[in-house]
PDB file of C-alpha atoms and ligand atoms in Angstrom:
ATOM      1  CA  MET A  32      98.257 191.998  95.803  1.00 39.00           C
ATOM      2  CA  SER A  33      96.849 189.176  94.457  1.00 46.00           C
ATOM      3  CA  ALA A  34      92.987 189.155  93.211  1.00 49.00           C
ATOM      4  CA  PHE A  35      92.003 186.276  94.944  1.00 47.00           C
ATOM      5  CA  ARG A  36      92.894 187.111  98.576  1.00 47.00           C
ATOM      6  CA  ASP A  37      90.003 187.150  99.732  1.00 47.00           C
ATOM      7  CA  LEU A  38      89.013 183.537  98.401  1.00 47.00           C
ATOM      8  CA  ARG A  39      90.250 180.368  99.771  1.00 57.00           C
ATOM      9  CA  GLU A  40      90.929 178.724  96.650  1.00 87.00           C
ATOM     10  CA  ALA A  41      90.667 179.118  92.876  1.00 93.00           C
ATOM     11  CA  VAL A  42      89.101 176.470  90.147  1.00 95.00           C
ATOM     12  CA  PHE A  43      89.600 176.043  86.582  1.00 96.00           C
ATOM     13  CA  PHE A  44      86.990 175.920  84.006  1.00 97.00           C
ATOM     14  CA  VAL A  45      87.190 175.280  80.867  1.00 97.00           C
ATOM     15  CA  THR A  46      84.459 176.496  78.381  1.00 96.00           C
ATOM     16  CA  GLY A  47      83.978 178.584  75.070  1.00 94.00           C
ATOM     17  CA  ASN A  48      80.770 179.451  76.875  1.00 96.00           C
ATOM     18  CA  LEU A  49      80.789 182.897  78.822  1.00 96.00           C
ATOM     19  CA  HIS A  50      76.625 182.566  80.125  1.00 97.00           C
ATOM     20  CA  LYS A  51      78.265 179.223  81.955  1.00 98.00           C
ATOM     21  CA  PHE A  52      81.297 180.508  83.423  1.00 98.00           C
ATOM     22  CA  ASN A  53      79.265 183.849  84.459  1.00 97.00           C
ATOM     23  CA  GLU A  54      76.580 181.234  86.164  1.00 98.00           C
ATOM     24  CA  ALA A  55      79.393 179.497  87.573  1.00 98.00           C
ATOM     25  CA  CYS A  56      81.102 182.145  89.215  1.00 97.00           C
ATOM     26  CA  GLN A  57      78.632 182.919  90.966  1.00 97.00           C
ATOM     27  CA  VAL A  58      77.678 179.999  92.836  1.00 97.00           C
ATOM     28  CA  PHE A  59      81.020 179.260  93.636  1.00 97.00           C
ATOM     29  CA  ARG A  60      82.106 182.928  94.797  1.00 95.00           C
ATOM     30  CA  ALA A  61      79.106 181.859  97.888  1.00 95.00           C
ATOM     31  CA  PHE A  62      82.051 178.702  98.812  1.00 94.00           C
ATOM     32  CA  GLY A  63      84.827 181.382  98.284  1.00 93.00           C
ATOM     33  CA  ILE A  64      86.009 179.555  95.001  1.00 94.00           C
ATOM     34  CA  SER A  65      87.266 182.004  92.677  1.00 94.00           C
ATOM     35  CA  THR A  66      86.784 180.886  88.894  1.00 96.00           C
ATOM     36  CA  ILE A  67      89.488 180.735  86.218  1.00 96.00           C
ATOM     37  CA  MET A  68      88.065 180.545  82.244  1.00 97.00           C
ATOM     38  CA  VAL A  69      90.328 178.154  80.005  1.00 95.00           C
ATOM     39  CA  LYS A  70      89.075 178.686  76.532  1.00 91.00           C
ATOM     40  CA  ARG A  71      87.940 175.571  75.352  1.00 82.00           C
ATOM     41  CA  ILE A  72      90.436 174.053  72.587  1.00 67.00           C
ATOM     42  CA  ASN A  73      89.004 171.493  71.280  1.00 59.00           C
ATOM     43  CA  VAL A  74      87.149 172.097  67.685  1.00 48.00           C
ATOM     44  CA  VAL A  75      85.815 168.970  67.126  1.00 55.00           C
ATOM     45  CA  GLU A  76      82.689 168.968  70.073  1.00 61.00           C
ATOM     46  CA  THR A  77      83.090 165.400  71.520  1.00 59.00           C
ATOM     47  CA  GLN A  78      80.455 163.270  70.960  1.00 66.00           C
ATOM     48  CA  ALA A  79      78.437 160.744  73.031  1.00 69.00           C
ATOM     49  CA  ASP A  80      74.945 159.470  73.380  1.00 77.00           C
ATOM     50  CA  ASP A  81      75.434 160.326  77.098  1.00 92.00           C
ATOM     51  CA  LEU A  82      76.453 163.608  78.465  1.00 95.00           C
ATOM     52  CA  GLU A  83      78.419 161.943  81.559  1.00 95.00           C
ATOM     53  CA  GLU A  84      80.717 160.476  78.816  1.00 95.00           C
ATOM     54  CA  ILE A  85      81.079 163.244  76.683  1.00 94.00           C
ATOM     55  CA  ALA A  86      82.319 165.550  80.240  1.00 95.00           C
ATOM     56  CA  GLU A  87      84.542 162.413  81.044  1.00 95.00           C
ATOM     57  CA  ARG A  88      85.940 162.524  77.244  1.00 94.00           C
ATOM     58  CA  SER A  89      86.240 166.338  77.282  1.00 94.00           C
ATOM     59  CA  VAL A  90      87.998 166.754  80.888  1.00 95.00           C
ATOM     60  CA  ARG A  91      90.419 164.217  79.133  1.00 94.00           C
ATOM     61  CA  GLU A  92      90.929 166.002  76.347  1.00 93.00           C
ATOM     62  CA  ALA A  93      91.727 169.435  78.257  1.00 94.00           C
ATOM     63  CA  VAL A  94      94.028 167.793  81.401  1.00 95.00           C
ATOM     64  CA  ARG A  95      96.083 166.706  78.227  1.00 93.00           C
ATOM     65  CA  LYS A  96      96.237 169.926  76.756  1.00 92.00           C
ATOM     66  CA  CYS A  97      96.598 172.126  79.457  1.00 91.00           C
ATOM     67  CA  ASN A  98      98.411 169.912  82.135  1.00 93.00           C
ATOM     68  CA  LEU A  99      96.343 171.301  84.944  1.00 92.00           C
ATOM     69  CA  PRO A 100      93.834 170.120  87.790  1.00 94.00           C
ATOM     70  CA  VAL A 101      90.699 171.652  85.499  1.00 96.00           C
ATOM     71  CA  PHE A 102      86.566 170.893  85.174  1.00 97.00           C
ATOM     72  CA  VAL A 103      83.869 170.763  82.278  1.00 97.00           C
ATOM     73  CA  GLU A 104      80.387 171.051  82.114  1.00 97.00           C
ATOM     74  CA  ASP A 105      77.655 169.658  79.578  1.00 96.00           C
ATOM     75  CA  ALA A 106      74.208 169.909  79.370  1.00 97.00           C
ATOM     76  CA  GLY A 107      71.585 169.461  77.273  1.00 97.00           C
ATOM     77  CA  LEU A 108      67.867 169.477  77.037  1.00 98.00           C
ATOM     78  CA  PHE A 109      65.541 166.630  76.694  1.00 98.00           C
ATOM     79  CA  ILE A 110      61.672 166.767  75.450  1.00 98.00           C
ATOM     80  CA  GLU A 111      59.537 164.017  76.470  1.00 98.00           C
ATOM     81  CA  ALA A 112      57.468 163.854  73.213  1.00 98.00           C
ATOM     82  CA  LEU A 113      60.627 164.069  70.936  1.00 97.00           C
ATOM     83  CA  SER A 114      61.986 160.898  72.849  1.00 97.00           C
ATOM     84  CA  GLY A 115      64.505 162.882  74.619  1.00 97.00           C
ATOM     85  CA  PHE A 116      65.800 165.117  71.803  1.00 96.00           C
ATOM     86  CA  PRO A 117      67.941 167.384  71.525  1.00 97.00           C
ATOM     87  CA  GLY A 118      69.451 165.935  74.451  1.00 96.00           C
ATOM     88  CA  PRO A 119      73.470 165.319  73.840  1.00 94.00           C
ATOM     89  CA  TYR A 120      73.097 167.009  70.423  1.00 94.00           C
ATOM     90  CA  SER A 121      72.078 170.067  71.820  1.00 96.00           C
ATOM     91  CA  SER A 122      74.796 172.281  71.378  1.00 94.00           C
ATOM     92  CA  TYR A 123      74.464 171.341  67.264  1.00 94.00           C
ATOM     93  CA  VAL A 124      70.915 171.878  67.287  1.00 96.00           C
ATOM     94  CA  PHE A 125      70.531 175.131  68.899  1.00 97.00           C
ATOM     95  CA  ARG A 126      73.365 176.377  66.106  1.00 96.00           C
ATOM     96  CA  THR A 127      71.549 175.059  63.349  1.00 96.00           C
ATOM     97  CA  ILE A 128      68.052 174.830  63.936  1.00 96.00           C
ATOM     98  CA  GLY A 129      67.743 176.992  67.034  1.00 97.00           C
ATOM     99  CA  ASN A 130      64.303 178.089  69.367  1.00 98.00           C
ATOM    100  CA  LYS A 131      61.867 178.800  66.401  1.00 97.00           C
ATOM    101  CA  ALA A 132      62.352 175.244  64.666  1.00 97.00           C
ATOM    102  CA  ILE A 133      61.789 173.383  68.400  1.00 98.00           C
ATOM    103  CA  LEU A 134      58.654 175.668  68.478  1.00 98.00           C
ATOM    104  CA  ARG A 135      57.712 174.337  65.401  1.00 97.00           C
ATOM    105  CA  LEU A 136      58.308 170.842  65.946  1.00 97.00           C
ATOM    106  CA  MET A 137      56.511 170.999  69.313  1.00 97.00           C
ATOM    107  CA  GLN A 138      53.058 172.709  67.511  1.00 96.00           C
ATOM    108  CA  GLY A 139      50.182 170.815  68.238  1.00 95.00           C
ATOM    109  CA  LEU A 140      51.728 168.493  71.138  1.00 97.00           C
ATOM    110  CA  ARG A 141      49.888 168.431  74.137  1.00 97.00           C
ATOM    111  CA  ASN A 142      52.743 166.800  76.466  1.00 98.00           C
ATOM    112  CA  ARG A 143      54.840 169.858  77.110  1.00 98.00           C
ATOM    113  CA  LYS A 144      57.419 167.995  79.553  1.00 98.00           C
ATOM    114  CA  ALA A 145      61.223 168.602  79.366  1.00 98.00           C
ATOM    115  CA  PHE A 146      64.130 168.861  81.488  1.00 98.00           C
ATOM    116  CA  PHE A 147      67.672 170.042  81.424  1.00 98.00           C
ATOM    117  CA  LYS A 148      70.417 167.826  82.821  1.00 98.00           C
ATOM    118  CA  SER A 149      74.049 169.036  83.493  1.00 98.00           C
ATOM    119  CA  ALA A 150      77.063 166.851  83.957  1.00 98.00           C
ATOM    120  CA  ILE A 151      80.272 168.121  85.519  1.00 98.00           C
ATOM    121  CA  ALA A 152      83.609 165.991  85.226  1.00 97.00           C
ATOM    122  CA  TYR A 153      86.651 167.081  86.682  1.00 97.00           C
ATOM    123  CA  SER A 154      90.377 165.556  87.010  1.00 96.00           C
ATOM    124  CA  ALA A 155      94.055 166.715  87.499  1.00 95.00           C
ATOM    125  CA  PRO A 156      97.114 165.573  85.449  1.00 94.00           C
ATOM    126  CA  GLU A 157      97.971 162.333  88.126  1.00 92.00           C
ATOM    127  CA  MET A 158      94.482 161.170  87.819  1.00 94.00           C
ATOM    128  CA  ARG A 159      93.679 158.443  86.500  1.00 92.00           C
ATOM    129  CA  ARG A 160      89.561 158.764  86.548  1.00 94.00           C
ATOM    130  CA  ALA A 161      87.347 161.685  86.217  1.00 97.00           C
ATOM    131  CA  ILE A 162      84.965 162.782  89.311  1.00 97.00           C
ATOM    132  CA  LYS A 163      81.442 163.548  88.009  1.00 98.00           C
ATOM    133  CA  PHE A 164      78.537 165.115  89.283  1.00 98.00           C
ATOM    134  CA  ILE A 165      74.951 165.391  87.670  1.00 97.00           C
ATOM    135  CA  GLY A 166      71.977 168.111  88.183  1.00 97.00           C
ATOM    136  CA  ARG A 167      68.653 168.123  86.302  1.00 98.00           C
ATOM    137  CA  ILE A 168      65.859 170.498  86.487  1.00 98.00           C
ATOM    138  CA  ASN A 169      62.137 169.438  85.163  1.00 98.00           C
ATOM    139  CA  GLY A 170      59.882 171.964  83.218  1.00 98.00           C
ATOM    140  CA  GLU A 171      58.282 172.601  80.208  1.00 98.00           C
ATOM    141  CA  ILE A 172      58.524 174.085  76.747  1.00 98.00           C
ATOM    142  CA  ILE A 173      56.318 177.093  76.787  1.00 98.00           C
ATOM    143  CA  GLY A 174      54.618 177.786  73.523  1.00 97.00           C
ATOM    144  CA  GLU A 175      56.773 181.143  72.221  1.00 97.00           C
ATOM    145  CA  GLU A 176      60.227 182.650  73.206  1.00 98.00           C
ATOM    146  CA  ARG A 177      59.966 184.708  76.139  1.00 98.00           C
ATOM    147  CA  GLY A 178      62.579 187.059  77.897  1.00 98.00           C
ATOM    148  CA  ASN A 179      66.013 188.398  76.666  1.00 97.00           C
ATOM    149  CA  HIS A 180      68.605 187.105  79.671  1.00 97.00           C
ATOM    150  CA  GLY A 181      70.316 183.600  79.677  1.00 97.00           C
ATOM    151  CA  PHE A 182      71.459 181.843  76.315  1.00 98.00           C
ATOM    152  CA  GLY A 183      70.367 178.914  74.191  1.00 98.00           C
ATOM    153  CA  PHE A 184      66.940 177.340  75.017  1.00 98.00           C
ATOM    154  CA  ASP A 185      66.481 179.574  78.316  1.00 98.00           C
ATOM    155  CA  PRO A 186      63.638 181.747  76.014  1.00 98.00           C
ATOM    156  CA  ILE A 187      61.558 178.546  75.390  1.00 98.00           C
ATOM    157  CA  PHE A 188      61.874 176.440  79.221  1.00 98.00           C
ATOM    158  CA  ARG A 189      59.840 177.265  82.155  1.00 98.00           C
ATOM    159  CA  PRO A 190      61.235 175.463  85.109  1.00 98.00           C
ATOM    160  CA  ASN A 191      58.485 173.931  87.217  1.00 97.00           C
ATOM    161  CA  PHE A 192      59.106 176.145  90.308  1.00 93.00           C
ATOM    162  CA  SER A 193      58.570 179.219  88.618  1.00 96.00           C
ATOM    163  CA  SER A 194      56.098 180.839  85.770  1.00 97.00           C
ATOM    164  CA  LYS A 195      58.678 182.617  84.213  1.00 98.00           C
ATOM    165  CA  SER A 196      60.852 181.049  81.525  1.00 98.00           C
ATOM    166  CA  PHE A 197      64.680 180.998  82.681  1.00 98.00           C
ATOM    167  CA  ALA A 198      65.254 183.954  80.035  1.00 98.00           C
ATOM    168  CA  GLU A 199      62.754 186.157  81.854  1.00 98.00           C
ATOM    169  CA  MET A 200      65.052 185.297  85.019  1.00 98.00           C
ATOM    170  CA  ALA A 201      68.305 187.206  85.907  1.00 97.00           C
ATOM    171  CA  LEU A 202      71.272 185.109  86.612  1.00 97.00           C
ATOM    172  CA  ASP A 203      70.906 184.597  90.248  1.00 96.00           C
ATOM    173  CA  GLU A 204      67.232 183.831  90.316  1.00 97.00           C
ATOM    174  CA  LYS A 205      68.234 180.827  87.085  1.00 97.00           C
ATOM    175  CA  ASN A 206      71.035 180.360  89.358  1.00 97.00           C
ATOM    176  CA  GLN A 207      68.673 179.151  92.557  1.00 93.00           C
ATOM    177  CA  HIS A 208      67.761 175.727  90.861  1.00 90.00           C
ATOM    178  CA  SER A 209      69.032 175.251  87.426  1.00 97.00           C
ATOM    179  CA  HIS A 210      70.326 171.944  86.604  1.00 98.00           C
ATOM    180  CA  ARG A 211      73.884 174.234  86.322  1.00 98.00           C
ATOM    181  CA  ALA A 212      73.487 175.605  89.680  1.00 98.00           C
ATOM    182  CA  VAL A 213      72.538 172.168  90.958  1.00 98.00           C
ATOM    183  CA  THR A 214      75.653 170.026  89.413  1.00 98.00           C
ATOM    184  CA  LEU A 215      78.062 173.103  90.217  1.00 98.00           C
ATOM    185  CA  ARG A 216      76.709 172.867  94.223  1.00 98.00           C
ATOM    186  CA  LYS A 217      77.581 169.548  94.367  1.00 98.00           C
ATOM    187  CA  PHE A 218      81.169 169.693  93.051  1.00 98.00           C
ATOM    188  CA  ALA A 219      81.515 172.634  94.963  1.00 97.00           C
ATOM    189  CA  GLU A 220      81.081 171.111  98.250  1.00 96.00           C
ATOM    190  CA  TRP A 221      83.330 168.164  97.314  1.00 96.00           C
ATOM    191  CA  TYR A 222      85.861 170.374  95.814  1.00 94.00           C
ATOM    192  CA  SER A 223      85.814 172.503  99.103  1.00 92.00           C
ATOM    193  CA  ALA A 224      86.177 169.562 101.553  1.00 89.00           C
ATOM    194  CA  ILE A 225      89.284 167.974  99.579  1.00 81.00           C
ATOM    195  CA  PRO A 226      92.666 168.895 100.675  1.00 73.00           C
ATOM    196  CA  GLN A 227      94.463 171.488  99.013  1.00 68.00           C
ATOM    197  CA  THR A 228      97.614 169.122  97.957  1.00 61.00           C
ATOM    198  CA  GLN A 229      95.104 166.974  96.332  1.00 64.00           C
ATOM    199  CA  LYS A 230      93.980 169.977  93.657  1.00 61.00           C
ATOM    200  CA  SER A 231      96.908 170.470  92.060  1.00 56.00           C
TER     201      SER A 231
HETATM  202  P1  LIG B 473      80.970 174.270  75.999  1.00 54.75           P
HETATM  203  O1  LIG B 473      82.279 174.904  75.387  1.00 54.75           O
HETATM  204  O2  LIG B 473      81.147 174.657  78.036  1.00 54.75           O
HETATM  205  O3  LIG B 473      81.004 173.244  76.149  1.00 54.75           O
HETATM  206  P2  LIG B 473      78.871 175.138  74.862  1.00 54.75           P
HETATM  207  O4  LIG B 473      78.025 176.296  75.212  1.00 54.75           O
HETATM  208  O5  LIG B 473      78.579 174.010  73.617  1.00 54.75           O
HETATM  209  O6  LIG B 473      79.396 175.578  75.755  1.00 54.75           O
HETATM  210  P3  LIG B 473      76.955 172.757  76.458  1.00 54.75           P
HETATM  211  O7  LIG B 473      77.572 171.851  75.223  1.00 54.75           O
HETATM  212  O8  LIG B 473      76.815 172.674  78.053  1.00 54.75           O
HETATM  213  O9  LIG B 473      77.191 174.186  75.807  1.00 54.75           O
HETATM  214  O10 LIG B 473      75.836 172.763  75.945  1.00 54.75           O
HETATM  215  C1  LIG B 473      74.817 172.421  74.957  1.00 54.75           C
HETATM  216  C2  LIG B 473      73.998 173.732  74.421  1.00 54.75           C
HETATM  217  O11 LIG B 473      72.793 172.927  75.225  1.00 54.75           O
HETATM  218  C3  LIG B 473      74.095 174.943  74.704  1.00 54.75           C
HETATM  219  O12 LIG B 473      75.055 175.617  73.147  1.00 54.75           O
HETATM  220  C4  LIG B 473      72.871 175.614  74.519  1.00 54.75           C
HETATM  221  O13 LIG B 473      72.154 175.726  73.363  1.00 54.75           O
HETATM  222  C5  LIG B 473      72.105 174.713  75.109  1.00 54.75           C
HETATM  223  N1  LIG B 473      71.915 174.849  76.935  1.00 54.75           N
HETATM  224  C6  LIG B 473      73.132 174.064  77.817  1.00 54.75           C
HETATM  225  N2  LIG B 473      72.674 174.547  78.959  1.00 54.75           N
HETATM  226  C7  LIG B 473      71.872 175.609  78.500  1.00 54.75           C
HETATM  227  C8  LIG B 473      71.140 176.265  79.491  1.00 54.75           C
HETATM  228  O14 LIG B 473      71.289 176.681  81.370  1.00 54.75           O
HETATM  229  N3  LIG B 473      69.827 177.455  79.233  1.00 54.75           N
HETATM  230  C9  LIG B 473      69.744 177.309  77.845  1.00 54.75           C
HETATM  231  N4  LIG B 473      70.605 176.440  76.956  1.00 54.75           N
HETATM  232  C10 LIG B 473      71.256 175.403  77.547  1.00 54.75           C
END
């Protein structure tokens, strides 16, 4: 018996990040869509100044390699006092200097405003252009790392709707308002509405 028997459909998510995959699974489950992880295989991270452009280039590359209808999601943290740094370079910055160095850069700064942005690009072998969705959440960089949930910059980011950092929230709480959840829901609504024949 198929593991997907109670779900209307499935979607392929190309990512190397299990946290992002788990967030997506939970959002899509509410739409009756099951999520299948396709391990991200590009060794050199696609680089550009704009998240939507990064997502679009990545999805094109993924479709070429997998020959499947897939989506990718790219996110970044934008800090106002640092002119939007690390933004599209978030992955590299997190891997190299990490949260402690961001907190040091922010020491003494009164403007703590920051936002996370997320961009999804979906494409399929016969599609000439990717379909894109974006989401954003405003918040601030707190003074110290807090919480053990989540990943990446979650311990130093507090969204405006809560007194907790993202890392102090369980998955479903982060998924109520996060940048990624907003984008995933927009995508899921669109994906649920298109006829099955256009998805493969
Ligand atoms: P992919 O394989 O899907 O690209 P990734 O880990 O490289 O996964 P992104 O490019 O989307 O993820 O994000 C870049 C970095 O930004 C990521 O490595 C984290 O450090 C950070 N980041 C993204 N989304 C985040 C979130 O929801 N919470 C905390 N940090 C996040």
